Amino acid sequence: MRHFTRCLMGAALLVSVGSSAHAADDTRVGLVPGGPHPYFAAWDQAAKDAVRDFGLAGADYKVPQKWELTQQNQLLESMLSQGYNGFLIFPGDSVGTVSTVSEIVGNGAPVVTGAGCLKDPSEAAFCLGTDTGNSAYLGTKELLKVLGQGKRIAHFTGFLVDPNTQLRIDAVERAAKEGGATVVQVIADIDAPEPAEEKINAYLAAHAGEIDGIVTTAWVPAVVSANALRKIGDKRIKMVGIDHDEVVLKAIKDGFVSGTMLQNPYGQGYVGAFALDKLRKGCTVKADAPFKSNALTAKFIDSGTIFVGSDKVDTYVDAMRDETKKLLAGFDTTYLTCP
Amino acid sequence: MALDEAPASSSPRRAAPSAGLLLTNEFGLIVLILLFGAGFAALAGGFLSPFNLFTLGRTVAVSIVIGLSMMAVIATGGLNLAVGAIGVCAAMACGYAIEVLGMPWPLGVVAGLAVGAALGWVNGWMVVRTGLHSFIITLATMSIFFGAMIFLTRAESYRALPAAFTTIGRAKIGGVVSPLLLVTLVVMLALVYLYRFTALGREMLAAGARPEAAELSGIRVDRIFILCHVLSGFLAAVAAVMMVARNGAAIPSMAGQLGQDWLLPAFLGPVLGGTLLNGGKVSVLGTALGALLVALLTNGLLLLQLGEFWIQSFLGLLLLLAVLIDKSRRSFLARRNLA
């Protein structure tokens, strides 16, 4: 993770080339996930870099003690009282957070949702996240490239209460059907170490011989599956994971995992802070902005996803940097109307 | 003795009034609240801002009712671990009645409260029928109720609630006071009246203090225990309906997995407030002050930015400390014949 952070700092420096630093302003951005999770660690560096590159008065990454809507609400309310005036939020609940966001916006602080969206209608300016269905679809396609026709795959994914999970399950199923493969097992509700270890290891102990490939569409199952395949030591089972945990990256280098679908949490934090600053300075969201739609909102911006195999694993930060650069280039002219 | 502090029986020995007052939980809590309040006002920026005072009051309003819900069962020497699960079921029933059945919102609220009371009756009936400790019964029903709710609602939220209802959660009286605080005040006064001025309330406390003696006095202890659980379920439903108004939606995750997120506030209020865990004595004011102290500390620590992850540990320590202090206090009173 430390290596990753260092790389991100370097990446951000490169990204910032060409984006002139603004004069210092009074924008204080709070970046608040729904609870503790390694996926969001990149938001911390993104906040620091946004302060430096965009001349913000401050930007802080604040994590609720646990995944509990009330805790997140209390943290957000206290941050508003402390003078934070722009928020990038991963909603603790796609419906339950709508009211809190409405209250924050009512107090003059714009809100962008990151990595997860609010269910429309909401007062969030837009949602900046991974097109989870597309990422799962592309990841499965990459796996099938390695496996070939007529193979059997298992899918390990996240919490069922997360609306993204069903999208991922459907996307993997669709890609498998198109590629002539069969999804023989879906194990969900395991985006936490204990259930992931228990269920994935138990499944592989009993059924490893019955599958040819694994696709994982959540962080913890990707880590646990990569470790399990390393322990088994048989590289017959091919796997495509998700995200950039060191365990998964090392497993790609060592040939136990074929690749991973990189998301762009850093870009969400960095560009999110940039957009919030613009909104505070009087910019408004364009009525005809080219937003995408997903299951929750019609104001969705894809923060980018990319497949990283063994050929790119050493330069994956460059890939992330490129995604962030793409996202930032012309963001304000594409999505905002500024005075 | 505080007005609302209701023991099952009064000691024939008269306590020295000044010493008695100074040694009450309520007095200690008031001192702590004033000290911490003054400290946070001096040290934490934004603590006295109208928005912070409003959100603090709103949080406290719900926490107090959750604490009172647990207190109603602790009065019998029992526990209700299903407080959160009952609350979520009541909230979802309220949402279902309004959104799906098209009931006017006051009727929907009544439906939610009725479901809460009914689930409380189930708990009480099972405790009385089986003779098992309420800890075991409510541990089981916590999973049963929550699981049934998830199955019936498919974990879908109800958000098409009338503005007249949801604005209650966001309205401000005088720019600072949440209407939810008034609801809590009414609940508190009703409970003070129940325990202090009605035969039923005194029977509840007598049955909790010495069930055998109460039985010999002609009190139908089984019926009283069931009523205590009904009251607990009803109060959990009141808290849940308040949260629905606050969130603007009825959501399955509002009290966390199995409703466990409510357990710590449910215990902290009554235990800090001087309610005896072995039954027979309750303090409505103490429970409210205990909940206020917890909310105040959480709010102040968040504003001081001392690290969000310490707050949960700190609250657990506070609970342990309160129990130990109460034990010392009772020993001291016993030695001086003041109890």
PDB file of N, CA and C in Angstrom, chain A residues 7-42:
ATOM      1  N   CYS A   7       3.501   5.836  -5.587  1.00  0.00           N
ATOM      2  CA  CYS A   7       3.253   5.888  -7.028  1.00  0.00           C
ATOM      3  C   CYS A   7       2.150   6.882  -7.359  1.00  0.00           C
ATOM      4  N   LEU A   8       1.130   6.881  -6.515  1.00  0.00           N
ATOM      5  CA  LEU A   8       0.009   7.804  -6.742  1.00  0.00           C
ATOM      6  C   LEU A   8       0.459   9.248  -6.655  1.00  0.00           C
ATOM      7  N   MET A   9       1.354   9.515  -5.680  1.00  0.00           N
ATOM      8  CA  MET A   9       1.850  10.886  -5.533  1.00  0.00           C
ATOM      9  C   MET A   9       2.574  11.309  -6.804  1.00  0.00           C
ATOM     10  N   GLY A  10       3.386  10.397  -7.306  1.00  0.00           N
ATOM     11  CA  GLY A  10       4.090  10.685  -8.553  1.00  0.00           C
ATOM     12  C   GLY A  10       3.115  10.882  -9.696  1.00  0.00           C
ATOM     13  N   ALA A  11       2.119   9.995  -9.723  1.00  0.00           N
ATOM     14  CA  ALA A  11       1.109  10.082 -10.775  1.00  0.00           C
ATOM     15  C   ALA A  11       0.373  11.408 -10.717  1.00  0.00           C
ATOM     16  N   ALA A  12       0.043  11.808  -9.508  1.00  0.00           N
ATOM     17  CA  ALA A  12      -0.713  13.044  -9.342  1.00  0.00           C
ATOM     18  C   ALA A  12       0.108  14.244  -9.800  1.00  0.00           C
ATOM     19  N   LEU A  13       1.419  14.185  -9.535  1.00  0.00           N
ATOM     20  CA  LEU A  13       2.290  15.268  -9.984  1.00  0.00           C
ATOM     21  C   LEU A  13       2.224  15.398 -11.502  1.00  0.00           C
ATOM     22  N   LEU A  14       2.259  14.238 -12.146  1.00  0.00           N
ATOM     23  CA  LEU A  14       2.195  14.263 -13.600  1.00  0.00           C
ATOM     24  C   LEU A  14       0.842  14.757 -14.088  1.00  0.00           C
ATOM     25  N   VAL A  15      -0.201  14.308 -13.382  1.00  0.00           N
ATOM     26  CA  VAL A  15      -1.552  14.748 -13.754  1.00  0.00           C
ATOM     27  C   VAL A  15      -1.673  16.249 -13.635  1.00  0.00           C
ATOM     28  N   SER A  16      -1.030  16.770 -12.577  1.00  0.00           N
ATOM     29  CA  SER A  16      -1.183  18.201 -12.303  1.00  0.00           C
ATOM     30  C   SER A  16      -0.433  19.066 -13.297  1.00  0.00           C
ATOM     31  N   VAL A  17       0.505  18.449 -14.052  1.00  0.00           N
ATOM     32  CA  VAL A  17       1.201  19.221 -15.067  1.00  0.00           C
ATOM     33  C   VAL A  17       0.168  19.669 -16.103  1.00  0.00           C
ATOM     34  N   GLY A  18       0.134  20.924 -16.366  1.00  0.00           N
ATOM     35  CA  GLY A  18      -0.843  21.411 -17.336  1.00  0.00           C
ATOM     36  C   GLY A  18      -2.094  21.928 -16.670  1.00  0.00           C
ATOM     37  N   SER A  19      -2.339  21.531 -15.400  1.00  0.00           N
ATOM     38  CA  SER A  19      -3.495  22.118 -14.704  1.00  0.00           C
ATOM     39  C   SER A  19      -2.956  23.161 -13.749  1.00  0.00           C
ATOM     40  N   SER A  20      -3.201  24.387 -14.054  1.00  0.00           N
ATOM     41  CA  SER A  20      -2.605  25.467 -13.264  1.00  0.00           C
ATOM     42  C   SER A  20      -3.215  25.519 -11.882  1.00  0.00           C
ATOM     43  N   ALA A  21      -2.374  25.786 -10.911  1.00  0.00           N
ATOM     44  CA  ALA A  21      -2.873  25.920  -9.541  1.00  0.00           C
ATOM     45  C   ALA A  21      -3.664  27.213  -9.409  1.00  0.00           C
ATOM     46  N   HIS A  22      -4.808  27.085  -8.780  1.00  0.00           N
ATOM     47  CA  HIS A  22      -5.648  28.273  -8.602  1.00  0.00           C
ATOM     48  C   HIS A  22      -5.170  29.052  -7.381  1.00  0.00           C
ATOM     49  N   ALA A  23      -5.649  30.247  -7.297  1.00  0.00           N
ATOM     50  CA  ALA A  23      -5.382  31.017  -6.080  1.00  0.00           C
ATOM     51  C   ALA A  23      -6.115  30.347  -4.933  1.00  0.00           C
ATOM     52  N   ALA A  24      -5.546  30.500  -3.732  1.00  0.00           N
ATOM     53  CA  ALA A  24      -6.164  29.865  -2.560  1.00  0.00           C
ATOM     54  C   ALA A  24      -7.594  30.363  -2.392  1.00  0.00           C
ATOM     55  N   ASP A  25      -8.518  29.449  -2.069  1.00  0.00           N
ATOM     56  CA  ASP A  25      -9.902  29.853  -1.843  1.00  0.00           C
ATOM     57  C   ASP A  25     -10.361  29.274  -0.521  1.00  0.00           C
ATOM     58  N   ASP A  26     -11.655  29.347  -0.264  1.00  0.00           N
ATOM     59  CA  ASP A  26     -12.149  28.896   1.040  1.00  0.00           C
ATOM     60  C   ASP A  26     -12.827  27.536   0.959  1.00  0.00           C
ATOM     61  N   THR A  27     -12.585  26.805  -0.105  1.00  0.00           N
ATOM     62  CA  THR A  27     -13.224  25.492  -0.256  1.00  0.00           C
ATOM     63  C   THR A  27     -12.573  24.466   0.668  1.00  0.00           C
ATOM     64  N   ARG A  28     -13.392  23.868   1.531  1.00  0.00           N
ATOM     65  CA  ARG A  28     -12.915  22.773   2.405  1.00  0.00           C
ATOM     66  C   ARG A  28     -13.743  21.539   2.093  1.00  0.00           C
ATOM     67  N   VAL A  29     -13.105  20.594   1.478  1.00  0.00           N
ATOM     68  CA  VAL A  29     -13.819  19.401   1.015  1.00  0.00           C
ATOM     69  C   VAL A  29     -13.656  18.258   2.012  1.00  0.00           C
ATOM     70  N   GLY A  30     -14.753  17.580   2.307  1.00  0.00           N
ATOM     71  CA  GLY A  30     -14.707  16.362   3.116  1.00  0.00           C
ATOM     72  C   GLY A  30     -14.964  15.165   2.212  1.00  0.00           C
ATOM     73  N   LEU A  31     -14.079  14.181   2.295  1.00  0.00           N
ATOM     74  CA  LEU A  31     -14.253  12.953   1.514  1.00  0.00           C
ATOM     75  C   LEU A  31     -14.620  11.845   2.501  1.00  0.00           C
ATOM     76  N   VAL A  32     -15.836  11.370   2.430  1.00  0.00           N
ATOM     77  CA  VAL A  32     -16.366  10.481   3.484  1.00  0.00           C
ATOM     78  C   VAL A  32     -16.916   9.196   2.877  1.00  0.00           C
ATOM     79  N   PRO A  33     -16.242   8.070   3.116  1.00  0.00           N
ATOM     80  CA  PRO A  33     -16.804   6.779   2.665  1.00  0.00           C
ATOM     81  C   PRO A  33     -17.902   6.310   3.630  1.00  0.00           C
ATOM     82  N   GLY A  34     -18.533   5.208   3.293  1.00  0.00           N
ATOM     83  CA  GLY A  34     -19.592   4.690   4.159  1.00  0.00           C
ATOM     84  C   GLY A  34     -19.062   4.043   5.419  1.00  0.00           C
ATOM     85  N   GLY A  35     -17.796   3.663   5.384  1.00  0.00           N
ATOM     86  CA  GLY A  35     -17.160   3.001   6.522  1.00  0.00           C
ATOM     87  C   GLY A  35     -15.753   2.597   6.129  1.00  0.00           C
ATOM     88  N   PRO A  36     -15.047   1.918   7.026  1.00  0.00           N
ATOM     89  CA  PRO A  36     -13.666   1.536   6.709  1.00  0.00           C
ATOM     90  C   PRO A  36     -13.604   0.463   5.609  1.00  0.00           C
ATOM     91  N   HIS A  37     -12.813   0.718   4.578  1.00  0.00           N
ATOM     92  CA  HIS A  37     -12.614  -0.266   3.512  1.00  0.00           C
ATOM     93  C   HIS A  37     -11.367   0.150   2.732  1.00  0.00           C
ATOM     94  N   PRO A  38     -10.503  -0.820   2.382  1.00  0.00           N
ATOM     95  CA  PRO A  38      -9.243  -0.459   1.702  1.00  0.00           C
ATOM     96  C   PRO A  38      -9.447   0.237   0.358  1.00  0.00           C
ATOM     97  N   TYR A  39     -10.586   0.003  -0.264  1.00  0.00           N
ATOM     98  CA  TYR A  39     -10.849   0.631  -1.572  1.00  0.00           C
ATOM     99  C   TYR A  39     -10.687   2.149  -1.501  1.00  0.00           C
ATOM    100  N   PHE A  40     -11.123   2.719  -0.362  1.00  0.00           N
ATOM    101  CA  PHE A  40     -11.181   4.183  -0.261  1.00  0.00           C
ATOM    102  C   PHE A  40      -9.864   4.817   0.169  1.00  0.00           C
ATOM    103  N   ALA A  41      -8.849   4.009   0.475  1.00  0.00           N
ATOM    104  CA  ALA A  41      -7.584   4.571   0.969  1.00  0.00           C
ATOM    105  C   ALA A  41      -7.012   5.596  -0.006  1.00  0.00           C
ATOM    106  N   ALA A  42      -7.243   5.377  -1.299  1.00  0.00           N
ATOM    107  CA  ALA A  42      -6.703   6.306  -2.304  1.00  0.00           C
ATOM    108  C   ALA A  42      -7.335   7.686  -2.214  1.00  0.00           C
TER     109      ALA A  42
END
